[in-house]
mmCIF file with all atom_site columns, C-alpha atoms in Angstrom:
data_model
loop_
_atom_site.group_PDB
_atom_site.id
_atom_site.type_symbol
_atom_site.label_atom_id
_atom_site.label_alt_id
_atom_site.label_comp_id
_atom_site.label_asym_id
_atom_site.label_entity_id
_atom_site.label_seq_id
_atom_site.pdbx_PDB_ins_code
_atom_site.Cartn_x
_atom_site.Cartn_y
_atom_site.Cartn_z
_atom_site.occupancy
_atom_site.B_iso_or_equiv
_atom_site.pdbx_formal_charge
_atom_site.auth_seq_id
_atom_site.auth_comp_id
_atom_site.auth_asym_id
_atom_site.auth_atom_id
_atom_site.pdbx_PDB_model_num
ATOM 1   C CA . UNK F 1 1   ? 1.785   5.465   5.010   1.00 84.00 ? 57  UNK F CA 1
ATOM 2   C CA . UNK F 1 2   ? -1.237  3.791   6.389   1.00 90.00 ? 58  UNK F CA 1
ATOM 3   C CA . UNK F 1 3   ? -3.059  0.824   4.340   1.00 92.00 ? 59  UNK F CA 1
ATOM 4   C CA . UNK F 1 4   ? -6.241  2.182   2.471   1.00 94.00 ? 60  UNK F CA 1
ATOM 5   C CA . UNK F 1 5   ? -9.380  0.690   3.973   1.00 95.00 ? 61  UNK F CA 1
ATOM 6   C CA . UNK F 1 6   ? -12.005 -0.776  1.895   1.00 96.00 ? 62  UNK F CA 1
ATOM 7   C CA . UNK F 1 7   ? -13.997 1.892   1.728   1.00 96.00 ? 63  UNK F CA 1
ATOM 8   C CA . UNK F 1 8   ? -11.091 3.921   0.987   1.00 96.00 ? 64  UNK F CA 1
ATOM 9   C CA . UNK F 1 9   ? -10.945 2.018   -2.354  1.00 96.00 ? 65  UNK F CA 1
ATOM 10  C CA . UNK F 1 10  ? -14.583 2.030   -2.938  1.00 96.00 ? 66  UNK F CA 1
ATOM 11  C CA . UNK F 1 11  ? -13.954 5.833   -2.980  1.00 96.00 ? 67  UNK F CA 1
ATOM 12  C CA . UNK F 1 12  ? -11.486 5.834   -5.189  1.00 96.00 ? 68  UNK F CA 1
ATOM 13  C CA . UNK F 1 13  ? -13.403 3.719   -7.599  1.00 96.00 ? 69  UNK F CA 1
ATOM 14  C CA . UNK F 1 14  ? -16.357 5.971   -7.620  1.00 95.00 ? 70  UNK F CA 1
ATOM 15  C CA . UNK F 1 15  ? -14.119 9.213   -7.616  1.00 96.00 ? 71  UNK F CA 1
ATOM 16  C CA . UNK F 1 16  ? -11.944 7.374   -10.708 1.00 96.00 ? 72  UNK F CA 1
ATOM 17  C CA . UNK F 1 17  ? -15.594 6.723   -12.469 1.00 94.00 ? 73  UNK F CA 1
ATOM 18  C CA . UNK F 1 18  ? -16.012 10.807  -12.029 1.00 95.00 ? 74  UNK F CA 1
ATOM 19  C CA . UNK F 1 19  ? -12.999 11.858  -13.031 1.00 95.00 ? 75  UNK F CA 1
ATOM 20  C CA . UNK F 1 20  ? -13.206 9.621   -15.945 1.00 95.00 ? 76  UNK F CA 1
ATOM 21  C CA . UNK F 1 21  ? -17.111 10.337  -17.307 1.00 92.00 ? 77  UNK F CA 1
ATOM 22  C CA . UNK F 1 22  ? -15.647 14.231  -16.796 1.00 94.00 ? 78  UNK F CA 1
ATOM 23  C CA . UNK F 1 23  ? -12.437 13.660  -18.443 1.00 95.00 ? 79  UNK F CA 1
ATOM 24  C CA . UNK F 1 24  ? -15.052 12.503  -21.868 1.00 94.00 ? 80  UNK F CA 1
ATOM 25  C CA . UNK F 1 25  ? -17.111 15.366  -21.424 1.00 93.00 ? 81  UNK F CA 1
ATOM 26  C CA . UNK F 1 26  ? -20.338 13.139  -19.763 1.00 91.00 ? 82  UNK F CA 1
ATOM 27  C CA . UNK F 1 27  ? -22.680 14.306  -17.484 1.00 89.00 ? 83  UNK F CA 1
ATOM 28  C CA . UNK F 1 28  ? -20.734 11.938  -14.918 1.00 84.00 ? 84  UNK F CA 1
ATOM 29  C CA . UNK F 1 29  ? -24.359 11.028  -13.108 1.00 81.00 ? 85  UNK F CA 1
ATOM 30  C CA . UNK F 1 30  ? -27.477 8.643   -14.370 1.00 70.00 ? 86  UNK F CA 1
ATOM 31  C CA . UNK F 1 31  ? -29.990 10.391  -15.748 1.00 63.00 ? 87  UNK F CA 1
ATOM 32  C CA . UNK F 1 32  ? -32.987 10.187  -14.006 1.00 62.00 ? 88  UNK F CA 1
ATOM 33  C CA . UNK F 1 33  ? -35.118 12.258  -15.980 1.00 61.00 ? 89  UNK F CA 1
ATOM 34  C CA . UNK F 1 34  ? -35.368 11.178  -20.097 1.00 67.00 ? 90  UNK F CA 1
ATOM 35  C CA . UNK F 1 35  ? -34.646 14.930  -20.891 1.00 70.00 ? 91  UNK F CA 1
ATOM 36  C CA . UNK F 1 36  ? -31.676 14.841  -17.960 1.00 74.00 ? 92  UNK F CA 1
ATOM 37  C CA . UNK F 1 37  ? -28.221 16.292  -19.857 1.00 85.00 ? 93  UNK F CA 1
ATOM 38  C CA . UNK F 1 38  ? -26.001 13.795  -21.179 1.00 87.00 ? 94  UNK F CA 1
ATOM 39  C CA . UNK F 1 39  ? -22.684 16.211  -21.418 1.00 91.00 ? 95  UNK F CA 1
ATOM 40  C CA . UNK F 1 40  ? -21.306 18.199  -18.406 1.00 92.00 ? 96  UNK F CA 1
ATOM 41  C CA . UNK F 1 41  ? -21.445 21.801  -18.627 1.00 94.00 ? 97  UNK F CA 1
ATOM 42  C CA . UNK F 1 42  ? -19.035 23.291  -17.039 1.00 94.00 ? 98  UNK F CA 1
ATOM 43  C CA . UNK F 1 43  ? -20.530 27.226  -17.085 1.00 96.00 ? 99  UNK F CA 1
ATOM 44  C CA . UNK F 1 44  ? -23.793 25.696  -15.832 1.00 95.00 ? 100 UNK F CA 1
ATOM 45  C CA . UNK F 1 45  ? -23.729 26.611  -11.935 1.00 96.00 ? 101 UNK F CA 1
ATOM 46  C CA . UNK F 1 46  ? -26.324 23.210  -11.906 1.00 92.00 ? 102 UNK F CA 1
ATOM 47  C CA . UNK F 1 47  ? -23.635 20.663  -12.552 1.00 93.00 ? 103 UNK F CA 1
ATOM 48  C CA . UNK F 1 48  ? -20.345 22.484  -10.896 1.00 95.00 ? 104 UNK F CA 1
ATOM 49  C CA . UNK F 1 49  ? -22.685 22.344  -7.456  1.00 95.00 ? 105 UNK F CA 1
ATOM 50  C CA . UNK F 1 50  ? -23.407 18.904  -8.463  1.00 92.00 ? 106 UNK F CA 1
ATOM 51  C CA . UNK F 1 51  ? -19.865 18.060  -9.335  1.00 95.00 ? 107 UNK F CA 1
ATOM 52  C CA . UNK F 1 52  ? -18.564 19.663  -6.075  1.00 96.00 ? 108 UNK F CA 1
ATOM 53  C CA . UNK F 1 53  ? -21.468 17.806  -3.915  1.00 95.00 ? 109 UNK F CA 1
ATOM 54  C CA . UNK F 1 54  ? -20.760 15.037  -4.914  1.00 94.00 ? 110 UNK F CA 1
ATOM 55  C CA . UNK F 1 55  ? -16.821 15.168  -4.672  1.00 96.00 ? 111 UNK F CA 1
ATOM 56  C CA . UNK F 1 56  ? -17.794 16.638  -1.220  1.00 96.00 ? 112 UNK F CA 1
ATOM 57  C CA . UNK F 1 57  ? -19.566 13.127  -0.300  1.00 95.00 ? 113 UNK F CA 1
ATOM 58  C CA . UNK F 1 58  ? -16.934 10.677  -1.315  1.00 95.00 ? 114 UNK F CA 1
ATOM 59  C CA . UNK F 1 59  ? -14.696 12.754  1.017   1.00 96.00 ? 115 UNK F CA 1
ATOM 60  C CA . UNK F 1 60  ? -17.078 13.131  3.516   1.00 97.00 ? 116 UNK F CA 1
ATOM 61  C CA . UNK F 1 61  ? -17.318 8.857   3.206   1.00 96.00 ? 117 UNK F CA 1
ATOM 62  C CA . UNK F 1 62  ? -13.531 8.394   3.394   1.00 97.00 ? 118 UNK F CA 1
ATOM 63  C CA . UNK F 1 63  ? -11.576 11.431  4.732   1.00 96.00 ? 119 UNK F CA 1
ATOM 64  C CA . UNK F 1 64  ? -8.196  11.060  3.588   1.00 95.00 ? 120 UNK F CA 1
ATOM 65  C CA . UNK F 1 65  ? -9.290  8.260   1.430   1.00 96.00 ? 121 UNK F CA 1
ATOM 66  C CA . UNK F 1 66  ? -6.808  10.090  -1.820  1.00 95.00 ? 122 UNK F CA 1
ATOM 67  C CA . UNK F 1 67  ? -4.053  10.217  0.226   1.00 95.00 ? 123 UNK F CA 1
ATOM 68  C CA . UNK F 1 68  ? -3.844  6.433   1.550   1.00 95.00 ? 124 UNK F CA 1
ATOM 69  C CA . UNK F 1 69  ? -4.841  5.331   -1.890  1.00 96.00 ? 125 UNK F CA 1
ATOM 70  C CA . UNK F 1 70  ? -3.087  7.653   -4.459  1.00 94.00 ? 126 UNK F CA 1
ATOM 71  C CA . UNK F 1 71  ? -0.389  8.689   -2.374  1.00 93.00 ? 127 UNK F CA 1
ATOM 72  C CA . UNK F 1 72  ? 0.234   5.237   -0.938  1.00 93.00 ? 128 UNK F CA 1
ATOM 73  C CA . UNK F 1 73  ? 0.586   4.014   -4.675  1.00 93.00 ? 129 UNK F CA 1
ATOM 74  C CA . UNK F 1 74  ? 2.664   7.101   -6.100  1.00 92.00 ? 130 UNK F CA 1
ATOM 75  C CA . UNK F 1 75  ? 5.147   7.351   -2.516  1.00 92.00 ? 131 UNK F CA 1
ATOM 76  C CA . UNK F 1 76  ? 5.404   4.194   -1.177  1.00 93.00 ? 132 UNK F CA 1
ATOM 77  C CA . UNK F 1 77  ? 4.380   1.108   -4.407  1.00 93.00 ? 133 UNK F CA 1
ATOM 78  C CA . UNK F 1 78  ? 5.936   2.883   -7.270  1.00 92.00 ? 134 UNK F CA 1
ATOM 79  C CA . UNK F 1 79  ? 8.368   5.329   -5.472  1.00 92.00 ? 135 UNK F CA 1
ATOM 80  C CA . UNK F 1 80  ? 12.079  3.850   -6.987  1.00 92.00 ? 136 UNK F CA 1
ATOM 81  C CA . UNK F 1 81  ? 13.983  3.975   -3.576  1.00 94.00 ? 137 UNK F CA 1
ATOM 82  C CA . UNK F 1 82  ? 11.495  1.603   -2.207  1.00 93.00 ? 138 UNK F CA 1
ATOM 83  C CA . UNK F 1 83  ? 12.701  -1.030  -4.689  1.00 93.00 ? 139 UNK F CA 1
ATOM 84  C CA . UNK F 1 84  ? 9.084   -2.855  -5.059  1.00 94.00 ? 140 UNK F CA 1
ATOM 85  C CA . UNK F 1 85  ? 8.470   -2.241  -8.467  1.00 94.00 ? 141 UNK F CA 1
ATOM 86  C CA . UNK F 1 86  ? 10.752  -2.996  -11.639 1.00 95.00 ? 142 UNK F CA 1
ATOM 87  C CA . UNK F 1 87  ? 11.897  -0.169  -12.822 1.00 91.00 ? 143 UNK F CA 1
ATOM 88  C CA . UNK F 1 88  ? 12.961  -2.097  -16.423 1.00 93.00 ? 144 UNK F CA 1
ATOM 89  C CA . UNK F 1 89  ? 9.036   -2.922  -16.434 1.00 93.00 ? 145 UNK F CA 1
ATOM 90  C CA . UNK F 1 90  ? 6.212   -0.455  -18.155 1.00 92.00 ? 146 UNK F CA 1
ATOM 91  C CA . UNK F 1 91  ? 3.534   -2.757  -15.743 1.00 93.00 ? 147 UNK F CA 1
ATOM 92  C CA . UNK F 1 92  ? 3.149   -3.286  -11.889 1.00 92.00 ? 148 UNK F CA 1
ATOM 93  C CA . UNK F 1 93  ? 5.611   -5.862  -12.021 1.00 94.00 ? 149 UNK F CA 1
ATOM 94  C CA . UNK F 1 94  ? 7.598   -6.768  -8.647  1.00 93.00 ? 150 UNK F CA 1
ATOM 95  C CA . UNK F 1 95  ? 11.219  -5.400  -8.404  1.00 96.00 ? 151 UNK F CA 1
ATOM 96  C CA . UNK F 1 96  ? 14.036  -8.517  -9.368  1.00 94.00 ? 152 UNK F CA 1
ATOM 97  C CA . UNK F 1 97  ? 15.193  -8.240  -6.056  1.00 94.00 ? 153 UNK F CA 1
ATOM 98  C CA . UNK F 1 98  ? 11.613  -9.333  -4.516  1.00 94.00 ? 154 UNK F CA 1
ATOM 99  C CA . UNK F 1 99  ? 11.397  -12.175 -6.479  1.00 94.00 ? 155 UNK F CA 1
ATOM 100 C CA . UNK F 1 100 ? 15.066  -13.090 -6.193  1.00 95.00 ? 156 UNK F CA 1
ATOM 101 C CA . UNK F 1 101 ? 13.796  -13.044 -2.210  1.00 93.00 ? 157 UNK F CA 1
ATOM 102 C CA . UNK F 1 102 ? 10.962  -14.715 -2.667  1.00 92.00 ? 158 UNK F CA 1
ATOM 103 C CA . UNK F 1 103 ? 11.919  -17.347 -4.336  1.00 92.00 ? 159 UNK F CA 1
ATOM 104 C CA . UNK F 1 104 ? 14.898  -17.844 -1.614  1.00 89.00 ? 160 UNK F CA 1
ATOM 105 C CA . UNK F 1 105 ? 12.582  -17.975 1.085   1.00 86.00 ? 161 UNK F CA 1
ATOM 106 C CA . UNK F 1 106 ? 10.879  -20.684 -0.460  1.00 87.00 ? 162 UNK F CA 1
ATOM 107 C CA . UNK F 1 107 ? 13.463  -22.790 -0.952  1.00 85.00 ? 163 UNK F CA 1
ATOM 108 C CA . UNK F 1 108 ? 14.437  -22.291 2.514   1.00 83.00 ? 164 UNK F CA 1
ATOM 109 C CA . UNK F 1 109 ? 11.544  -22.085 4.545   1.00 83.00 ? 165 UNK F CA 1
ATOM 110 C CA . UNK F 1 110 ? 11.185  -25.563 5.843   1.00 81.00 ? 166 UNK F CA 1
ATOM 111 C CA . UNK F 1 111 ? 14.374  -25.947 7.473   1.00 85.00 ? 167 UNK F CA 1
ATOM 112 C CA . UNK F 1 112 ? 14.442  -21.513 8.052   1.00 81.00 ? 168 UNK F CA 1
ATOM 113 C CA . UNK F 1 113 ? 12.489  -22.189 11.584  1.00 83.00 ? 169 UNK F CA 1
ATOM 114 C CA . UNK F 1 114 ? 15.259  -24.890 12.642  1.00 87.00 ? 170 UNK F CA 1
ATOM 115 C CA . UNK F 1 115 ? 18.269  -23.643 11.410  1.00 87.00 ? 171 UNK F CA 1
ATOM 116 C CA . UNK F 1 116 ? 17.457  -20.641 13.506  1.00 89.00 ? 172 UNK F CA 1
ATOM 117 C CA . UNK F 1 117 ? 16.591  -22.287 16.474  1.00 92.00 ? 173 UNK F CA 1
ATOM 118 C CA . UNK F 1 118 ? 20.194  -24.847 15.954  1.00 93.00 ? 174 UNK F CA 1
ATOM 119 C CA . UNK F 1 119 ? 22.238  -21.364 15.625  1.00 94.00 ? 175 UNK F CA 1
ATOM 120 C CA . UNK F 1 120 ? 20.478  -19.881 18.425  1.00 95.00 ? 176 UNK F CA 1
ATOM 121 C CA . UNK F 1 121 ? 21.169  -22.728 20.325  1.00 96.00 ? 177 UNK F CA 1
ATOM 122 C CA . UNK F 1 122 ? 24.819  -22.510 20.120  1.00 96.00 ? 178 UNK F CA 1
ATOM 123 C CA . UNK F 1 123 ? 25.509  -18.928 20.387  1.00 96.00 ? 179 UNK F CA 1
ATOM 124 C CA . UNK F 1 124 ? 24.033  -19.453 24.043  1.00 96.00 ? 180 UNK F CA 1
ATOM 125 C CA . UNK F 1 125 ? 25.994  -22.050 24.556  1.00 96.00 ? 181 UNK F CA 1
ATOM 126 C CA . UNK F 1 126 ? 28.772  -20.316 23.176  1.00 96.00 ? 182 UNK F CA 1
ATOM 127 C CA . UNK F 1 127 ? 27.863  -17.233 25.209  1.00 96.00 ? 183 UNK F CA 1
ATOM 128 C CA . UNK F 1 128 ? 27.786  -19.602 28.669  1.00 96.00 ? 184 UNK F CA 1
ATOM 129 C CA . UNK F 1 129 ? 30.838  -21.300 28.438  1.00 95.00 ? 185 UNK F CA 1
ATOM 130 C CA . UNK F 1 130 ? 32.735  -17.846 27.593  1.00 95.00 ? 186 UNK F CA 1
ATOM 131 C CA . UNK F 1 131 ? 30.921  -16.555 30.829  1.00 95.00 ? 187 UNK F CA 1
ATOM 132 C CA . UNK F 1 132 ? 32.147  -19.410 32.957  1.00 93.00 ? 188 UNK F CA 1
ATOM 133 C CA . UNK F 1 133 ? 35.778  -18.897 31.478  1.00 91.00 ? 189 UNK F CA 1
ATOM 134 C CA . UNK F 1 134 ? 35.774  -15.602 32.390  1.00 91.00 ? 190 UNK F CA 1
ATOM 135 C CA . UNK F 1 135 ? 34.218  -16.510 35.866  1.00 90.00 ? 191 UNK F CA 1
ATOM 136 C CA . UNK F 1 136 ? 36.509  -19.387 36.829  1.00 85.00 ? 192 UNK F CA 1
ATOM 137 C CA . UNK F 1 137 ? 39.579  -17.231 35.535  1.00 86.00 ? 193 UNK F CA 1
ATOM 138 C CA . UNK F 1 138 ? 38.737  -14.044 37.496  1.00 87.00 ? 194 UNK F CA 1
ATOM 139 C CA . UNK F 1 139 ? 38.280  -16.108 40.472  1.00 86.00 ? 195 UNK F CA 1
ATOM 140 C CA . UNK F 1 140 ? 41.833  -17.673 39.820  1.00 81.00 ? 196 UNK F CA 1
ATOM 141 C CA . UNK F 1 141 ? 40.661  -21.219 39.244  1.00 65.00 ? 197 UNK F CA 1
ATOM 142 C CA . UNK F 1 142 ? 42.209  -23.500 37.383  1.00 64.00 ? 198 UNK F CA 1
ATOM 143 C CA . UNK F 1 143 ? 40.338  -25.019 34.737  1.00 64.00 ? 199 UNK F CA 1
ATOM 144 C CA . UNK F 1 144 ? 39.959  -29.066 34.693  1.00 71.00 ? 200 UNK F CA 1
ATOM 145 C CA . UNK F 1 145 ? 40.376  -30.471 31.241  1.00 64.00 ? 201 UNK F CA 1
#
């Protein structure tokens, strides 16, 4: 799922102002005239073309804006197999195993850069003395304590 640009969530916003001014029955636009309607009607042919205009422009300003945004949030944030939400939790709270992670890598992150580097360090070594082993025994000589 790609990451929703900015203007992808500008769009949203606006669209999420429509959908809400429409969901209350508002004439979802400012009124420019002092007689402009206040309520949308939606048998008046005026404000469906307005309506579908403008939903037309916010897609025409983000094309796939309600996919990276909505769908990002509903199939990748709060989808349960993905494990980054908690489930227990009625609010966008992070799942107990992220924070059970986070808070481990925080207590380990000073010494996370050189304990990798020590164990790193002696798996090659590991890995060249088993290579000379094997080299010094398939040649057939013998090995000096």
């Amino acid at each position: 799922m790609a990451k929703p640009s900015e203007l992808d969530i500008d769009a949203a916003g606006d669209l999420i102002t429509l959908l809400g001014d429409l969901s209350r029955g508002y004439y979802p636009w400012e009124r420019h005239e002092e007689d402009g309607p206040s309520y949308f009607d939606p048998d008046d042919h005026k404000h469906l073309r307005r309506l579908y205009d403008s939903l037309e422009t916010l897609f025409d300003r983000a094309p796939g804006f309600p996919m990276r945004v909505i769908g990002g949030m509903c199939y990748v944030i709060c989808y349960d197999k993905n494990q980054i939400l908690d489930p227990a939790d009625d609010c966008l709270e992070l799942h107990p195993d992220l924070k059970a992670g986070l808070k481990l890598l925080k207590a380990h992150r000073a010494n996370f850069i050189p304990s990798l580097e020590q164990a790193a360090r002696a798996a090659v070594a590991e890995t060249i003395e088993a290579a000379a082993a094997r080299h010094l025994a398939e040649m057939q000589i013998p090995v000096q304590a």
